[in-house]
PDB file of C-alpha atoms in Angstrom:
ATOM      1  CA  UNK A  61      12.198 -23.671  10.797  1.00  0.00           C
ATOM      2  CA  UNK A  62      11.862 -20.436  12.770  1.00  0.00           C
ATOM      3  CA  UNK A  63       8.878 -18.250  11.974  1.00  0.00           C
ATOM      4  CA  UNK A  64       9.640 -15.134   9.921  1.00  0.00           C
ATOM      5  CA  UNK A  65       8.926 -11.931  11.826  1.00  0.00           C
ATOM      6  CA  UNK A  66       5.837 -10.185  10.505  1.00  0.00           C
ATOM      7  CA  UNK A  67       4.172 -13.399   9.350  1.00  0.00           C
ATOM      8  CA  UNK A  68       2.163 -16.159  10.972  1.00  0.00           C
ATOM      9  CA  UNK A  69       3.252 -18.063   7.877  1.00  0.00           C
ATOM     10  CA  UNK A  70       4.329 -16.802   4.429  1.00  0.00           C
ATOM     11  CA  UNK A  71       1.546 -14.679   2.978  1.00  0.00           C
ATOM     12  CA  UNK A  72      -0.403 -14.475   6.267  1.00  0.00           C
ATOM     13  CA  UNK A  73       0.514 -11.457   8.364  1.00  0.00           C
ATOM     14  CA  UNK A  74       1.134 -11.265  12.085  1.00  0.00           C
ATOM     15  CA  UNK A  75      -0.511  -7.882  12.337  1.00  0.00           C
ATOM     16  CA  UNK A  76       1.279  -6.509  15.398  1.00  0.00           C
ATOM     17  CA  UNK A  77       4.736  -7.510  14.189  1.00  0.00           C
ATOM     18  CA  UNK A  78       3.999  -6.335  10.635  1.00  0.00           C
ATOM     19  CA  UNK A  79       2.906  -2.953  11.936  1.00  0.00           C
ATOM     20  CA  UNK A  80       6.180  -2.582  13.832  1.00  0.00           C
ATOM     21  CA  UNK A  81       8.228  -3.498  10.770  1.00  0.00           C
ATOM     22  CA  UNK A  82       6.272  -1.033   8.623  1.00  0.00           C
ATOM     23  CA  UNK A  83       6.613   1.765  11.154  1.00  0.00           C
ATOM     24  CA  UNK A  84      10.338   1.145  11.485  1.00  0.00           C
ATOM     25  CA  UNK A  85      10.750   1.126   7.716  1.00  0.00           C
ATOM     26  CA  UNK A  86       8.919   4.457   7.399  1.00  0.00           C
ATOM     27  CA  UNK A  87      11.306   5.943   9.963  1.00  0.00           C
ATOM     28  CA  UNK A  88      14.321   4.629   8.061  1.00  0.00           C
ATOM     29  CA  UNK A  89      13.057   6.436   4.957  1.00  0.00           C
ATOM     30  CA  UNK A  90      13.121   9.628   7.044  1.00  0.00           C
ATOM     31  CA  UNK A  91      16.882   8.995   7.576  1.00  0.00           C
ATOM     32  CA  UNK A  92      16.531   8.131  11.253  1.00  0.00           C
ATOM     33  CA  UNK A  93      19.453   6.020  12.594  1.00  0.00           C
ATOM     34  CA  UNK A  94      18.655   2.322  12.977  1.00  0.00           C
ATOM     35  CA  UNK A  95      19.475   2.457  16.678  1.00  0.00           C
ATOM     36  CA  UNK A  96      16.943   5.227  17.219  1.00  0.00           C
ATOM     37  CA  UNK A  97      14.330   3.325  15.217  1.00  0.00           C
ATOM     38  CA  UNK A  98      14.630   0.103  17.250  1.00  0.00           C
ATOM     39  CA  UNK A  99      14.557   2.021  20.540  1.00  0.00           C
ATOM     40  CA  UNK A 100      11.317   3.684  19.475  1.00  0.00           C
ATOM     41  CA  UNK A 101       9.829   0.333  18.446  1.00  0.00           C
ATOM     42  CA  UNK A 102      10.817  -1.201  21.790  1.00  0.00           C
ATOM     43  CA  UNK A 103       9.248   1.704  23.653  1.00  0.00           C
ATOM     44  CA  UNK A 104       5.983   1.000  21.817  1.00  0.00           C
ATOM     45  CA  UNK A 105       6.108  -2.710  22.646  1.00  0.00           C
ATOM     46  CA  UNK A 106       6.964  -4.047  19.199  1.00  0.00           C
ATOM     47  CA  UNK A 107       8.949  -7.296  19.172  1.00  0.00           C
ATOM     48  CA  UNK A 108      10.322  -9.859  16.733  1.00  0.00           C
ATOM     49  CA  UNK A 109       8.933 -13.350  16.096  1.00  0.00           C
ATOM     50  CA  UNK A 110      10.653 -14.670  19.242  1.00  0.00           C
ATOM     51  CA  UNK A 111       8.941 -12.060  21.375  1.00  0.00           C
ATOM     52  CA  UNK A 112      12.218 -10.215  21.973  1.00  0.00           C
ATOM     53  CA  UNK A 113      12.948  -6.516  21.435  1.00  0.00           C
ATOM     54  CA  UNK A 114      14.575  -5.694  18.154  1.00  0.00           C
ATOM     55  CA  UNK A 115      18.316  -5.135  17.883  1.00  0.00           C
ATOM     56  CA  UNK A 116      19.648  -2.900  15.133  1.00  0.00           C
ATOM     57  CA  UNK A 117      21.332  -5.729  13.210  1.00  0.00           C
ATOM     58  CA  UNK A 118      18.330  -8.055  13.486  1.00  0.00           C
ATOM     59  CA  UNK A 119      15.921  -5.355  12.324  1.00  0.00           C
ATOM     60  CA  UNK A 120      18.019  -4.525   9.267  1.00  0.00           C
ATOM     61  CA  UNK A 121      18.321  -8.220   8.342  1.00  0.00           C
ATOM     62  CA  UNK A 122      14.561  -8.640   8.710  1.00  0.00           C
ATOM     63  CA  UNK A 123      13.455  -5.692   6.569  1.00  0.00           C
ATOM     64  CA  UNK A 124      16.023  -6.492   3.852  1.00  0.00           C
ATOM     65  CA  UNK A 125      14.687 -10.042   3.523  1.00  0.00           C
ATOM     66  CA  UNK A 126      12.970 -10.160   0.080  1.00  0.00           C
ATOM     67  CA  UNK A 127      10.142 -12.247   1.589  1.00  0.00           C
ATOM     68  CA  UNK A 128       9.044  -9.073   3.406  1.00  0.00           C
ATOM     69  CA  UNK A 129       7.793  -7.943  -0.023  1.00  0.00           C
ATOM     70  CA  UNK A 130       6.763 -11.356  -1.355  1.00  0.00           C
ATOM     71  CA  UNK A 131       9.873 -11.608  -3.547  1.00  0.00           C
ATOM     72  CA  UNK A 132      12.246 -14.495  -4.195  1.00  0.00           C
ATOM     73  CA  UNK A 133      16.026 -14.234  -3.783  1.00  0.00           C
ATOM     74  CA  UNK A 134      16.296 -12.811  -7.307  1.00  0.00           C
ATOM     75  CA  UNK A 135      13.842 -10.033  -6.496  1.00  0.00           C
ATOM     76  CA  UNK A 136      11.008 -11.452  -8.585  1.00  0.00           C
ATOM     77  CA  UNK A 137       7.434 -11.646  -7.229  1.00  0.00           C
ATOM     78  CA  UNK A 138       6.438 -15.027  -5.811  1.00  0.00           C
ATOM     79  CA  UNK A 139       3.225 -16.121  -7.525  1.00  0.00           C
ATOM     80  CA  UNK A 140       0.160 -15.978  -5.227  1.00  0.00           C
ATOM     81  CA  UNK A 141       2.328 -15.227  -2.171  1.00  0.00           C
ATOM     82  CA  UNK A 142      -0.464 -13.502  -0.259  1.00  0.00           C
ATOM     83  CA  UNK A 143      -0.257 -10.452   2.023  1.00  0.00           C
ATOM     84  CA  UNK A 144       3.151  -8.832   2.419  1.00  0.00           C
ATOM     85  CA  UNK A 145       4.706  -6.706   5.149  1.00  0.00           C
ATOM     86  CA  UNK A 146       6.304  -4.316   2.639  1.00  0.00           C
ATOM     87  CA  UNK A 147       5.736  -3.475  -1.003  1.00  0.00           C
ATOM     88  CA  UNK A 148       8.335  -4.405  -3.659  1.00  0.00           C
ATOM     89  CA  UNK A 149       9.189  -0.744  -4.112  1.00  0.00           C
ATOM     90  CA  UNK A 150       9.720  -0.301  -0.372  1.00  0.00           C
ATOM     91  CA  UNK A 151      12.058  -3.300  -0.463  1.00  0.00           C
ATOM     92  CA  UNK A 152      14.045  -1.812  -3.363  1.00  0.00           C
ATOM     93  CA  UNK A 153      14.221   1.571  -1.621  1.00  0.00           C
ATOM     94  CA  UNK A 154      15.563  -0.087   1.523  1.00  0.00           C
ATOM     95  CA  UNK A 155      18.277  -1.871  -0.451  1.00  0.00           C
ATOM     96  CA  UNK A 156      19.280   1.398  -2.105  1.00  0.00           C
ATOM     97  CA  UNK A 157      19.247   3.177   1.263  1.00  0.00           C
ATOM     98  CA  UNK A 158      21.570   0.705   2.966  1.00  0.00           C
ATOM     99  CA  UNK A 159      23.838   0.448  -0.070  1.00  0.00           C
ATOM    100  CA  UNK A 160      24.248   4.212   0.158  1.00  0.00           C
ATOM    101  CA  UNK A 161      24.900   4.068   3.908  1.00  0.00           C
ATOM    102  CA  UNK A 162      27.576   1.409   3.341  1.00  0.00           C
ATOM    103  CA  UNK A 163      29.173   3.577   0.691  1.00  0.00           C
ATOM    104  CA  UNK A 164      28.336   1.130  -2.061  1.00  0.00           C
ATOM    105  CA  UNK A 165      27.163   2.111  -5.510  1.00  0.00           C
ATOM    106  CA  UNK A 166      23.410   2.455  -5.636  1.00  0.00           C
ATOM    107  CA  UNK A 167      21.845  -0.421  -7.577  1.00  0.00           C
ATOM    108  CA  UNK A 168      21.373   0.500 -11.264  1.00  0.00           C
ATOM    109  CA  UNK A 169      17.638  -0.012 -11.064  1.00  0.00           C
ATOM    110  CA  UNK A 170      16.459   3.192  -9.439  1.00  0.00           C
ATOM    111  CA  UNK A 171      13.437   2.426  -7.245  1.00  0.00           C
ATOM    112  CA  UNK A 172      10.230   4.285  -8.018  1.00  0.00           C
ATOM    113  CA  UNK A 173       7.653   4.873  -5.309  1.00  0.00           C
ATOM    114  CA  UNK A 174       4.419   4.681  -7.301  1.00  0.00           C
ATOM    115  CA  UNK A 175       1.766   7.249  -6.406  1.00  0.00           C
ATOM    116  CA  UNK A 176      -1.256   5.579  -7.973  1.00  0.00           C
ATOM    117  CA  UNK A 177      -1.162   1.908  -6.966  1.00  0.00           C
ATOM    118  CA  UNK A 178      -3.224   0.288  -4.164  1.00  0.00           C
ATOM    119  CA  UNK A 179      -6.374   0.650  -6.242  1.00  0.00           C
ATOM    120  CA  UNK A 180      -6.029   4.362  -7.004  1.00  0.00           C
ATOM    121  CA  UNK A 181      -5.634   3.717 -10.730  1.00  0.00           C
ATOM    122  CA  UNK A 182      -7.424   1.204 -12.921  1.00  0.00           C
ATOM    123  CA  UNK A 183      -7.404   0.052 -16.496  1.00  0.00           C
ATOM    124  CA  UNK A 184      -9.810   2.092 -18.617  1.00  0.00           C
ATOM    125  CA  UNK A 185     -10.556  -0.985 -20.727  1.00  0.00           C
ATOM    126  CA  UNK A 186     -11.269  -3.726 -18.134  1.00  0.00           C
ATOM    127  CA  UNK A 187     -11.377  -1.783 -14.810  1.00  0.00           C
ATOM    128  CA  UNK A 188      -8.657  -3.982 -13.240  1.00  0.00           C
ATOM    129  CA  UNK A 189      -6.249  -2.150 -10.846  1.00  0.00           C
ATOM    130  CA  UNK A 190      -3.096  -0.891 -12.537  1.00  0.00           C
ATOM    131  CA  UNK A 191       0.270  -2.093 -11.239  1.00  0.00           C
ATOM    132  CA  UNK A 192       3.647  -0.426 -11.144  1.00  0.00           C
ATOM    133  CA  UNK A 193       6.036  -2.191 -13.516  1.00  0.00           C
ATOM    134  CA  UNK A 194       8.975  -1.799 -15.856  1.00  0.00           C
ATOM    135  CA  UNK A 195       9.287  -3.463 -19.248  1.00  0.00           C
ATOM    136  CA  UNK A 196      12.947  -4.216 -18.472  1.00  0.00           C
ATOM    137  CA  UNK A 197      15.137  -3.715 -15.438  1.00  0.00           C
ATOM    138  CA  UNK A 198      16.624  -0.437 -16.692  1.00  0.00           C
ATOM    139  CA  UNK A 199      13.453   0.905 -18.331  1.00  0.00           C
ATOM    140  CA  UNK A 200      11.505   3.922 -17.096  1.00  0.00           C
ATOM    141  CA  UNK A 201       8.893   3.126 -14.441  1.00  0.00           C
ATOM    142  CA  UNK A 202       5.392   2.663 -15.750  1.00  0.00           C
ATOM    143  CA  UNK A 203       1.896   1.473 -14.956  1.00  0.00           C
ATOM    144  CA  UNK A 204       0.325  -1.538 -16.614  1.00  0.00           C
ATOM    145  CA  UNK A 205      -2.785  -3.633 -16.536  1.00  0.00           C
ATOM    146  CA  UNK A 206      -1.341  -7.084 -15.696  1.00  0.00           C
ATOM    147  CA  UNK A 207      -1.716  -9.896 -18.231  1.00  0.00           C
ATOM    148  CA  UNK A 208      -4.801 -12.089 -17.761  1.00  0.00           C
ATOM    149  CA  UNK A 209      -4.614 -15.452 -16.047  1.00  0.00           C
ATOM    150  CA  UNK A 210      -7.004 -17.867 -14.402  1.00  0.00           C
ATOM    151  CA  UNK A 211      -8.877 -16.078 -11.638  1.00  0.00           C
ATOM    152  CA  UNK A 212      -7.613 -12.635 -12.724  1.00  0.00           C
ATOM    153  CA  UNK A 213      -9.960 -10.787 -15.106  1.00  0.00           C
ATOM    154  CA  UNK A 214      -7.377  -8.315 -16.389  1.00  0.00           C
ATOM    155  CA  UNK A 215      -6.819  -7.562 -20.066  1.00  0.00           C
ATOM    156  CA  UNK A 216      -3.110  -6.737 -20.033  1.00  0.00           C
ATOM    157  CA  UNK A 217      -3.586  -4.205 -22.815  1.00  0.00           C
ATOM    158  CA  UNK A 218      -3.040  -0.807 -21.194  1.00  0.00           C
ATOM    159  CA  UNK A 219       0.288   0.764 -20.196  1.00  0.00           C
ATOM    160  CA  UNK A 220       1.424   4.297 -19.412  1.00  0.00           C
ATOM    161  CA  UNK A 221       4.702   5.919 -18.410  1.00  0.00           C
ATOM    162  CA  UNK A 222       4.665   6.625 -14.668  1.00  0.00           C
ATOM    163  CA  UNK A 223       6.010  10.165 -14.854  1.00  0.00           C
ATOM    164  CA  UNK A 224       3.475  11.174 -17.508  1.00  0.00           C
ATOM    165  CA  UNK A 225       0.553   9.614 -15.641  1.00  0.00           C
ATOM    166  CA  UNK A 226       1.504  10.865 -12.196  1.00  0.00           C
ATOM    167  CA  UNK A 227       2.396  14.334 -13.447  1.00  0.00           C
ATOM    168  CA  UNK A 228      -0.979  14.747 -15.145  1.00  0.00           C
ATOM    169  CA  UNK A 229      -2.877  13.540 -12.069  1.00  0.00           C
ATOM    170  CA  UNK A 230      -0.893  15.712  -9.618  1.00  0.00           C
ATOM    171  CA  UNK A 231      -1.466  18.767 -11.799  1.00  0.00           C
ATOM    172  CA  UNK A 232      -5.231  18.234 -11.738  1.00  0.00           C
ATOM    173  CA  UNK A 233      -5.347  17.366  -8.024  1.00  0.00           C
ATOM    174  CA  UNK A 234      -3.463  20.491  -6.963  1.00  0.00           C
ATOM    175  CA  UNK A 235      -5.599  22.656  -9.254  1.00  0.00           C
ATOM    176  CA  UNK A 236      -8.741  21.175  -7.718  1.00  0.00           C
ATOM    177  CA  UNK A 237      -7.526  21.722  -4.145  1.00  0.00           C
ATOM    178  CA  UNK A 238      -7.023  25.409  -4.874  1.00  0.00           C
ATOM    179  CA  UNK A 239     -10.728  25.836  -5.635  1.00  0.00           C
ATOM    180  CA  UNK A 240     -12.661  27.640  -2.862  1.00  0.00           C
ATOM    181  CA  UNK A 241     -14.152  25.262  -0.320  1.00  0.00           C
ATOM    182  CA  UNK A 242     -12.192  22.165  -1.363  1.00  0.00           C
ATOM    183  CA  UNK A 243      -9.946  22.144   1.723  1.00  0.00           C
ATOM    184  CA  UNK A 244     -12.967  22.070   4.012  1.00  0.00           C
ATOM    185  CA  UNK A 245     -14.509  19.212   2.030  1.00  0.00           C
ATOM    186  CA  UNK A 246     -11.234  17.301   2.229  1.00  0.00           C
ATOM    187  CA  UNK A 247     -11.235  17.592   6.007  1.00  0.00           C
ATOM    188  CA  UNK A 248     -14.768  16.172   6.087  1.00  0.00           C
ATOM    189  CA  UNK A 249     -13.724  13.299   3.819  1.00  0.00           C
ATOM    190  CA  UNK A 250     -10.823  12.622   6.194  1.00  0.00           C
ATOM    191  CA  UNK A 251     -13.215  12.434   9.142  1.00  0.00           C
ATOM    192  CA  UNK A 252     -15.336   9.930   7.198  1.00  0.00           C
ATOM    193  CA  UNK A 253     -12.185   7.895   6.503  1.00  0.00           C
ATOM    194  CA  UNK A 254     -11.284   7.876  10.192  1.00  0.00           C
ATOM    195  CA  UNK A 255     -14.733   6.548  10.997  1.00  0.00           C
ATOM    196  CA  UNK A 256     -14.271   3.780   8.428  1.00  0.00           C
ATOM    197  CA  UNK A 257     -10.854   2.962   9.924  1.00  0.00           C
ATOM    198  CA  UNK A 258     -12.487   2.468  13.308  1.00  0.00           C
ATOM    199  CA  UNK A 259     -15.137   0.182  11.795  1.00  0.00           C
ATOM    200  CA  UNK A 260     -12.545  -1.842   9.900  1.00  0.00           C
ATOM    201  CA  UNK A 261     -10.393  -2.281  12.993  1.00  0.00           C
ATOM    202  CA  UNK A 262     -13.379  -3.649  14.860  1.00  0.00           C
ATOM    203  CA  UNK A 263     -14.163  -5.936  11.924  1.00  0.00           C
ATOM    204  CA  UNK A 264     -10.585  -7.266  11.765  1.00  0.00           C
ATOM    205  CA  UNK A 265     -10.414  -7.729  15.530  1.00  0.00           C
ATOM    206  CA  UNK A 266     -13.669  -9.708  15.396  1.00  0.00           C
ATOM    207  CA  UNK A 267     -12.327 -12.176  12.813  1.00  0.00           C
ATOM    208  CA  UNK A 268     -11.133 -14.657  15.417  1.00  0.00           C
ATOM    209  CA  UNK A 269     -14.590 -14.827  16.929  1.00  0.00           C
ATOM    210  CA  UNK A 270     -16.176 -15.345  13.507  1.00  0.00           C
ATOM    211  CA  UNK A 271     -13.832 -18.256  12.767  1.00  0.00           C
ATOM    212  CA  UNK A 272     -14.614 -19.685  16.193  1.00  0.00           C
ATOM    213  CA  UNK A 273     -18.353 -19.488  15.542  1.00  0.00           C
ATOM    214  CA  UNK A 274     -17.941 -21.299  12.211  1.00  0.00           C
ATOM    215  CA  UNK A 275     -15.931 -24.038  13.889  1.00  0.00           C
ATOM    216  CA  UNK A 276     -18.552 -24.363  16.609  1.00  0.00           C
ATOM    217  CA  UNK A 277     -21.368 -24.725  14.065  1.00  0.00           C
ATOM    218  CA  UNK A 278     -19.392 -27.355  12.196  1.00  0.00           C
ATOM    219  CA  UNK A 279     -18.516 -29.200  15.388  1.00  0.00           C
ATOM    220  CA  UNK A 280     -22.188 -29.346  16.392  1.00  0.00           C
ATOM    221  CA  UNK A 281     -23.145 -30.761  13.011  1.00  0.00           C
ATOM    222  CA  UNK A 282     -25.036 -27.646  11.933  1.00  0.00           C
ATOM    223  CA  UNK A 283     -22.801 -27.165   8.895  1.00  0.00           C
ATOM    224  CA  UNK A 284     -21.804 -29.849   6.410  1.00  0.00           C
ATOM    225  CA  UNK A 285     -18.096 -29.950   5.568  1.00  0.00           C
ATOM    226  CA  UNK A 286     -18.475 -28.349   2.130  1.00  0.00           C
ATOM    227  CA  UNK A 287     -20.478 -25.452   3.559  1.00  0.00           C
ATOM    228  CA  UNK A 288     -18.007 -25.030   6.417  1.00  0.00           C
ATOM    229  CA  UNK A 289     -15.017 -24.913   4.063  1.00  0.00           C
ATOM    230  CA  UNK A 290     -16.776 -22.469   1.731  1.00  0.00           C
ATOM    231  CA  UNK A 291     -17.723 -20.186   4.648  1.00  0.00           C
ATOM    232  CA  UNK A 292     -14.205 -20.400   6.050  1.00  0.00           C
ATOM    233  CA  UNK A 293     -12.692 -19.471   2.682  1.00  0.00           C
ATOM    234  CA  UNK A 294     -15.090 -16.545   2.252  1.00  0.00           C
ATOM    235  CA  UNK A 295     -14.275 -15.299   5.754  1.00  0.00           C
ATOM    236  CA  UNK A 296     -10.535 -15.487   5.050  1.00  0.00           C
ATOM    237  CA  UNK A 297     -10.941 -13.560   1.790  1.00  0.00           C
ATOM    238  CA  UNK A 298     -13.079 -10.948   3.527  1.00  0.00           C
ATOM    239  CA  UNK A 299     -10.432 -10.566   6.241  1.00  0.00           C
ATOM    240  CA  UNK A 300      -7.670 -10.185   3.655  1.00  0.00           C
ATOM    241  CA  UNK A 301      -9.615  -7.442   1.839  1.00  0.00           C
ATOM    242  CA  UNK A 302     -10.423  -5.700   5.120  1.00  0.00           C
ATOM    243  CA  UNK A 303      -6.784  -5.694   6.247  1.00  0.00           C
ATOM    244  CA  UNK A 304      -5.601  -4.378   2.888  1.00  0.00           C
ATOM    245  CA  UNK A 305      -8.238  -1.659   2.921  1.00  0.00           C
ATOM    246  CA  UNK A 306      -7.397  -0.776   6.527  1.00  0.00           C
ATOM    247  CA  UNK A 307      -3.685  -0.374   5.787  1.00  0.00           C
ATOM    248  CA  UNK A 308      -4.491   1.936   2.878  1.00  0.00           C
ATOM    249  CA  UNK A 309      -7.024   4.043   4.801  1.00  0.00           C
ATOM    250  CA  UNK A 310      -4.769   4.427   7.839  1.00  0.00           C
ATOM    251  CA  UNK A 311      -2.362   6.425   5.679  1.00  0.00           C
ATOM    252  CA  UNK A 312      -5.183   8.674   4.484  1.00  0.00           C
ATOM    253  CA  UNK A 313      -6.547   9.176   7.994  1.00  0.00           C
ATOM    254  CA  UNK A 314      -3.199  10.420   9.297  1.00  0.00           C
ATOM    255  CA  UNK A 315      -2.081  12.763   6.520  1.00  0.00           C
ATOM    256  CA  UNK A 316      -1.516  16.185   8.211  1.00  0.00           C
ATOM    257  CA  UNK A 317      -3.540  18.614   6.121  1.00  0.00           C
ATOM    258  CA  UNK A 318      -5.639  20.460   8.715  1.00  0.00           C
ATOM    259  CA  UNK A 319      -3.152  23.343   9.066  1.00  0.00           C
ATOM    260  CA  UNK A 320      -1.920  23.452   5.470  1.00  0.00           C
ATOM    261  CA  UNK A 321      -2.520  26.777   3.740  1.00  0.00           C
ATOM    262  CA  UNK A 322      -0.212  26.443   0.705  1.00  0.00           C
ATOM    263  CA  UNK A 323      -0.696  22.987  -0.794  1.00  0.00           C
ATOM    264  CA  UNK A 324       1.713  23.590  -3.674  1.00  0.00           C
ATOM    265  CA  UNK A 325       4.574  24.341  -1.259  1.00  0.00           C
ATOM    266  CA  UNK A 326       3.493  21.476   1.008  1.00  0.00           C
ATOM    267  CA  UNK A 327       3.512  19.019  -1.889  1.00  0.00           C
ATOM    268  CA  UNK A 328       7.122  19.776  -2.811  1.00  0.00           C
ATOM    269  CA  UNK A 329       8.434  18.638   0.590  1.00  0.00           C
ATOM    270  CA  UNK A 330       5.764  16.149   1.717  1.00  0.00           C
ATOM    271  CA  UNK A 331       6.729  12.459   2.124  1.00  0.00           C
ATOM    272  CA  UNK A 332       5.571  10.249  -0.719  1.00  0.00           C
ATOM    273  CA  UNK A 333       3.098   8.475   1.565  1.00  0.00           C
ATOM    274  CA  UNK A 334       1.491  11.822   2.437  1.00  0.00           C
ATOM    275  CA  UNK A 335       1.294  12.795  -1.224  1.00  0.00           C
ATOM    276  CA  UNK A 336      -0.381   9.480  -2.015  1.00  0.00           C
ATOM    277  CA  UNK A 337      -2.800   9.973   0.881  1.00  0.00           C
ATOM    278  CA  UNK A 338      -3.762  13.463  -0.304  1.00  0.00           C
ATOM    279  CA  UNK A 339      -4.525  12.119  -3.775  1.00  0.00           C
ATOM    280  CA  UNK A 340      -6.644   9.377  -2.210  1.00  0.00           C
ATOM    281  CA  UNK A 341      -8.618  11.991  -0.272  1.00  0.00           C
ATOM    282  CA  UNK A 342      -9.335  13.864  -3.490  1.00  0.00           C
ATOM    283  CA  UNK A 343      -9.673  10.969  -5.934  1.00  0.00           C
ATOM    284  CA  UNK A 344     -11.572   7.693  -5.751  1.00  0.00           C
ATOM    285  CA  UNK A 345      -9.886   6.335  -8.903  1.00  0.00           C
ATOM    286  CA  UNK A 346      -7.947   7.322 -11.990  1.00  0.00           C
ATOM    287  CA  UNK A 347      -8.934   5.457 -15.146  1.00  0.00           C
ATOM    288  CA  UNK A 348      -6.075   5.012 -17.620  1.00  0.00           C
ATOM    289  CA  UNK A 349      -7.345   4.765 -21.177  1.00  0.00           C
ATOM    290  CA  UNK A 350      -5.764   2.760 -24.033  1.00  0.00           C
ATOM    291  CA  UNK A 351      -3.300   4.722 -26.135  1.00  0.00           C
ATOM    292  CA  UNK A 352      -5.208   4.098 -29.371  1.00  0.00           C
ATOM    293  CA  UNK A 353      -2.074   2.891 -31.117  1.00  0.00           C
ATOM    294  CA  UNK A 354      -0.130   6.135 -30.866  1.00  0.00           C
ATOM    295  CA  UNK A 355       1.594   8.351 -28.326  1.00  0.00           C
ATOM    296  CA  UNK A 356      -0.533  11.189 -26.980  1.00  0.00           C
ATOM    297  CA  UNK A 357       1.291  14.502 -26.742  1.00  0.00           C
ATOM    298  CA  UNK A 358      -1.004  15.460 -23.862  1.00  0.00           C
ATOM    299  CA  UNK A 359      -1.188  12.762 -21.143  1.00  0.00           C
ATOM    300  CA  UNK A 360      -4.430  14.306 -19.856  1.00  0.00           C
ATOM    301  CA  UNK A 361      -6.156  12.814 -22.901  1.00  0.00           C
ATOM    302  CA  UNK A 362      -5.543   9.321 -21.516  1.00  0.00           C
ATOM    303  CA  UNK A 363      -6.863   9.767 -17.987  1.00  0.00           C
ATOM    304  CA  UNK A 364     -10.308  10.168 -16.462  1.00  0.00           C
ATOM    305  CA  UNK A 365     -10.515  11.104 -12.769  1.00  0.00           C
ATOM    306  CA  UNK A 366     -13.403  10.219 -10.470  1.00  0.00           C
ATOM    307  CA  UNK A 367     -13.353  12.856  -7.710  1.00  0.00           C
ATOM    308  CA  UNK A 368     -14.396  12.388  -4.095  1.00  0.00           C
ATOM    309  CA  UNK A 369     -14.992  16.102  -3.572  1.00  0.00           C
ATOM    310  CA  UNK A 370     -16.985  17.466  -6.541  1.00  0.00           C
ATOM    311  CA  UNK A 371     -17.630  21.186  -6.673  1.00  0.00           C
ATOM    312  CA  UNK A 372     -20.906  22.359  -5.193  1.00  0.00           C
TER     313      UNK A 372
END
């Protein structure tokens, strides 16, 4: 069976191909024609799994494949799939985008691009990262602490409507940015992030050498099999975390805020990825508290924000 572009094997990314697919997808969301997108990818040296330049039809087929987001043919998450090229919401947005371009009716389940996933929000009861989810297919988007299972120490007991949570957080973030001196501190945080991106890239690029060294030690009899397998597993998990962290920080490092003077106006027209990156520059995490058995009239009562840029 031919290898799927973007993956060495399902759940294990081919980083160069995945980056090309992600960049092309971001350009599609900016309403760039597919032909223009693939020409830009070719100019940058991005190819498909066969090593060939992308064609428009092949690129569209690739990014619309549900496996790009770790989903089965019904659109449901594949258990323990591993790393994915795209997120489920990006996959749903792409389907809606091409349905619109073909003149078809947009799917009834309106995609929601969650602002506070990727570790930005966590359960206030068990500290597990919140996930974007809907109770049913046509329900309003929301955040939830996923139900517990073996190897996942989540409680599954905290949920919050996405619009209420995101609206409350955005309100506080924009208010904080307007304080004197915050913009300058944000720029310094961004420089620190860029330095971490450089370190993470070096760490990821050095993974092959680390695996080679482990294999050499095992081959020379300096590691017993159990120790070798344990070290190999730990190295793989470390690499997975590093790649996930790198992808997240790369968005923060590139958000164009150096020349922004009116953040409220900027926010209204900024791409979702840039909005998410700005929040991540300001906020280390948002803790979502249990509802206490009733609906709060003020969503601010259910959130606690840990800021990266506290006032002097």
